[in-house]
CSV table of C-alpha atoms in Angstrom, one decimal:
chain,number,residue,atom,x,y,z
A,1,MET,CA,-107.7,-31.1,4.0
A,2,THR,CA,-107.8,-27.4,3.9
A,3,LYS,CA,-109.4,-27.2,7.3
A,4,THR,CA,-106.5,-29.4,8.7
A,5,ARG,CA,-103.9,-27.1,7.1
A,6,ALA,CA,-105.6,-24.0,8.6
A,7,THR,CA,-105.8,-25.7,12.0
A,8,VAL,CA,-102.1,-26.6,11.8
A,9,THR,CA,-101.2,-23.0,10.7
A,10,ARG,CA,-103.2,-21.5,13.7
A,11,THR,CA,-101.6,-23.9,16.1
A,12,LEU,CA,-98.1,-23.1,14.8
A,13,GLY,CA,-98.9,-19.4,14.9
A,14,ALA,CA,-100.0,-19.7,18.5
A,15,LEU,CA,-96.9,-21.7,19.4
A,16,ALA,CA,-94.7,-19.1,17.8
A,17,ALA,CA,-96.5,-16.3,19.7
A,18,ALA,CA,-96.0,-18.3,23.0
A,19,VAL,CA,-92.2,-18.8,22.4
A,20,ALA,CA,-91.8,-15.1,21.6
A,21,MET,CA,-93.7,-14.0,24.7
A,22,SER,CA,-91.6,-16.3,26.8
A,23,THR,CA,-88.5,-14.9,25.4
A,24,VAL,CA,-89.5,-11.4,26.1
A,25,LEU,CA,-90.6,-12.2,29.6
A,26,ALA,CA,-87.4,-14.1,30.3
A,27,ALA,CA,-85.3,-11.0,29.2
A,28,THR,CA,-87.1,-8.6,31.5
A,29,PRO,CA,-84.7,-7.3,34.0
A,30,ALA,CA,-85.4,-7.6,37.8
A,31,HIS,CA,-85.5,-3.9,38.1
A,32,ALA,CA,-88.3,-2.8,35.8
A,33,GLY,CA,-86.6,0.1,33.9
A,34,PRO,CA,-87.9,3.5,33.0
A,35,ASN,CA,-91.4,2.1,33.2
A,36,ASP,CA,-90.9,1.6,36.9
A,37,ASN,CA,-93.9,3.2,38.6
A,38,ARG,CA,-91.9,4.8,41.3
A,39,LEU,CA,-89.7,6.7,38.8
A,40,TYR,CA,-92.7,8.0,36.9
A,41,GLN,CA,-94.5,9.0,40.1
A,42,CYS,CA,-91.3,10.8,41.3
A,43,ILE,CA,-90.9,12.6,37.9
A,44,GLU,CA,-94.6,13.5,37.9
A,45,GLU,CA,-94.2,15.0,41.3
A,46,VAL,CA,-91.1,17.0,40.8
A,47,GLY,CA,-90.6,17.2,37.0
A,48,SER,CA,-87.6,16.2,35.1
A,49,SER,CA,-84.4,18.1,34.8
A,50,ASP,CA,-83.4,16.8,31.4
A,51,GLY,CA,-86.9,16.2,29.9
A,52,GLU,CA,-86.5,12.4,30.3
A,53,TYR,CA,-85.8,10.2,33.3
A,54,THR,CA,-83.8,12.5,35.6
A,55,PRO,CA,-85.9,13.7,38.5
A,56,ASN,CA,-85.7,17.5,39.2
A,57,VAL,CA,-85.2,17.2,43.0
A,58,VAL,CA,-82.3,17.3,45.4
A,59,LEU,CA,-82.4,14.8,48.1
A,60,ALA,CA,-80.4,14.7,51.3
A,61,THR,CA,-80.8,13.4,54.9
A,62,GLY,CA,-84.2,14.3,56.1
A,63,SER,CA,-85.9,13.9,52.7
A,64,THR,CA,-89.0,11.8,52.5
A,65,GLY,CA,-91.5,10.4,49.9
A,66,ILE,CA,-91.8,8.7,46.6
A,67,CYS,CA,-88.5,10.1,45.2
A,68,VAL,CA,-86.6,8.7,48.2
A,69,GLU,CA,-88.2,5.4,47.6
A,70,GLU,CA,-87.1,5.6,43.9
A,71,LEU,CA,-83.6,6.5,45.1
A,72,GLN,CA,-83.5,3.6,47.6
A,73,SER,CA,-84.9,1.2,45.1
A,74,ASP,CA,-82.2,2.0,42.7
A,75,LEU,CA,-79.4,1.9,45.2
A,76,LEU,CA,-80.6,-1.6,46.3
A,77,ALA,CA,-80.7,-2.9,42.7
A,78,LEU,CA,-77.2,-1.6,42.1
A,79,GLY,CA,-75.7,-3.2,45.2
A,80,ALA,CA,-74.8,0.0,47.0
A,81,VAL,CA,-76.6,-1.0,50.1
A,82,ARG,CA,-74.6,-2.7,53.0
A,83,GLN,CA,-75.8,-6.2,53.7
A,84,GLN,CA,-77.0,-5.4,57.2
A,85,ASP,CA,-79.0,-2.4,55.9
A,86,ILE,CA,-81.1,-4.4,53.3
A,87,PRO,CA,-84.1,-5.4,55.4
A,88,GLY,CA,-86.6,-2.6,55.4
A,89,PHE,CA,-84.3,-0.3,53.3
A,90,VAL,CA,-86.9,1.0,50.8
A,91,ASP,CA,-89.0,3.0,53.3
A,92,GLY,CA,-89.1,6.5,51.8
A,93,ASP,CA,-87.0,8.0,54.5
A,94,PHE,CA,-83.5,9.4,53.7
A,95,GLY,CA,-81.7,8.5,56.9
A,96,PRO,CA,-78.2,7.3,57.7
A,97,LYS,CA,-78.6,4.0,55.9
A,98,THR,CA,-79.6,5.8,52.6
A,99,TYR,CA,-76.8,8.3,53.2
A,100,ALA,CA,-74.3,5.6,53.4
A,101,ALA,CA,-75.6,3.9,50.2
A,102,VAL,CA,-75.5,7.2,48.4
A,103,VAL,CA,-71.9,7.9,49.3
A,104,THR,CA,-71.1,4.3,48.2
A,105,PHE,CA,-72.7,4.8,44.9
A,106,GLN,CA,-71.1,8.1,44.3
A,107,ARG,CA,-67.7,6.8,45.0
A,108,ARG,CA,-68.2,3.7,42.7
A,109,ALA,CA,-69.7,5.8,39.9
A,110,SER,CA,-67.2,8.6,40.3
A,111,VAL,CA,-70.0,11.2,40.4
A,112,ALA,CA,-68.9,14.7,39.4
A,113,GLY,CA,-68.8,16.7,42.6
A,114,GLY,CA,-67.7,13.8,44.8
A,115,ALA,CA,-69.2,11.7,47.3
A,116,ASP,CA,-71.2,14.1,49.4
A,117,GLY,CA,-74.2,12.0,50.2
A,118,ILE,CA,-76.5,14.6,48.5
A,119,VAL,CA,-78.5,13.5,45.5
A,120,GLY,CA,-78.6,16.2,42.9
A,121,PRO,CA,-78.5,16.3,39.1
A,122,ASN,CA,-75.1,14.6,38.6
A,123,THR,CA,-76.0,11.7,41.0
A,124,TRP,CA,-79.5,11.3,39.6
A,125,LYS,CA,-78.2,11.1,36.0
A,126,ARG,CA,-75.6,8.5,36.9
A,127,LEU,CA,-78.0,6.5,39.1
A,128,VAL,CA,-80.8,6.4,36.6
A,129,ASN,CA,-78.5,5.4,33.8
A,130,ALA,CA,-76.8,2.7,35.8
A,131,ALA,CA,-80.1,1.3,37.2
A,132,TYR,CA,-82.1,1.3,33.9
A,133,PHE,CA,-79.8,1.6,30.9
A,134,ASP,CA,-76.4,-0.1,31.8
């Protein structure tokens, strides 16, 4: 009888663990959060302006690389990209489509300094907060 009770206890424990894990997985947002590999790669490459999740880099038309990919990924996740620009948007190249999405985001988020299409500390801070913490 003790063996049966132990078996039932193990089974219930495993079932509870499975339910807990499925709840965690279901609650995971589509955009991975501060653990997103691109964000960490960008910060590793350029450092952080606030010691946390704000990349220490200014991006503008002509910029390229992993930080531009992070920017583009965030803009896409936040709905700042025009529908016709979505295919192939995350390409690591800050061109006219990225510029337009940055200006859209800056206007919507009322970024200090205005909607100038340049991604500096004010835009990064609003963008990372909106993409990962709101």
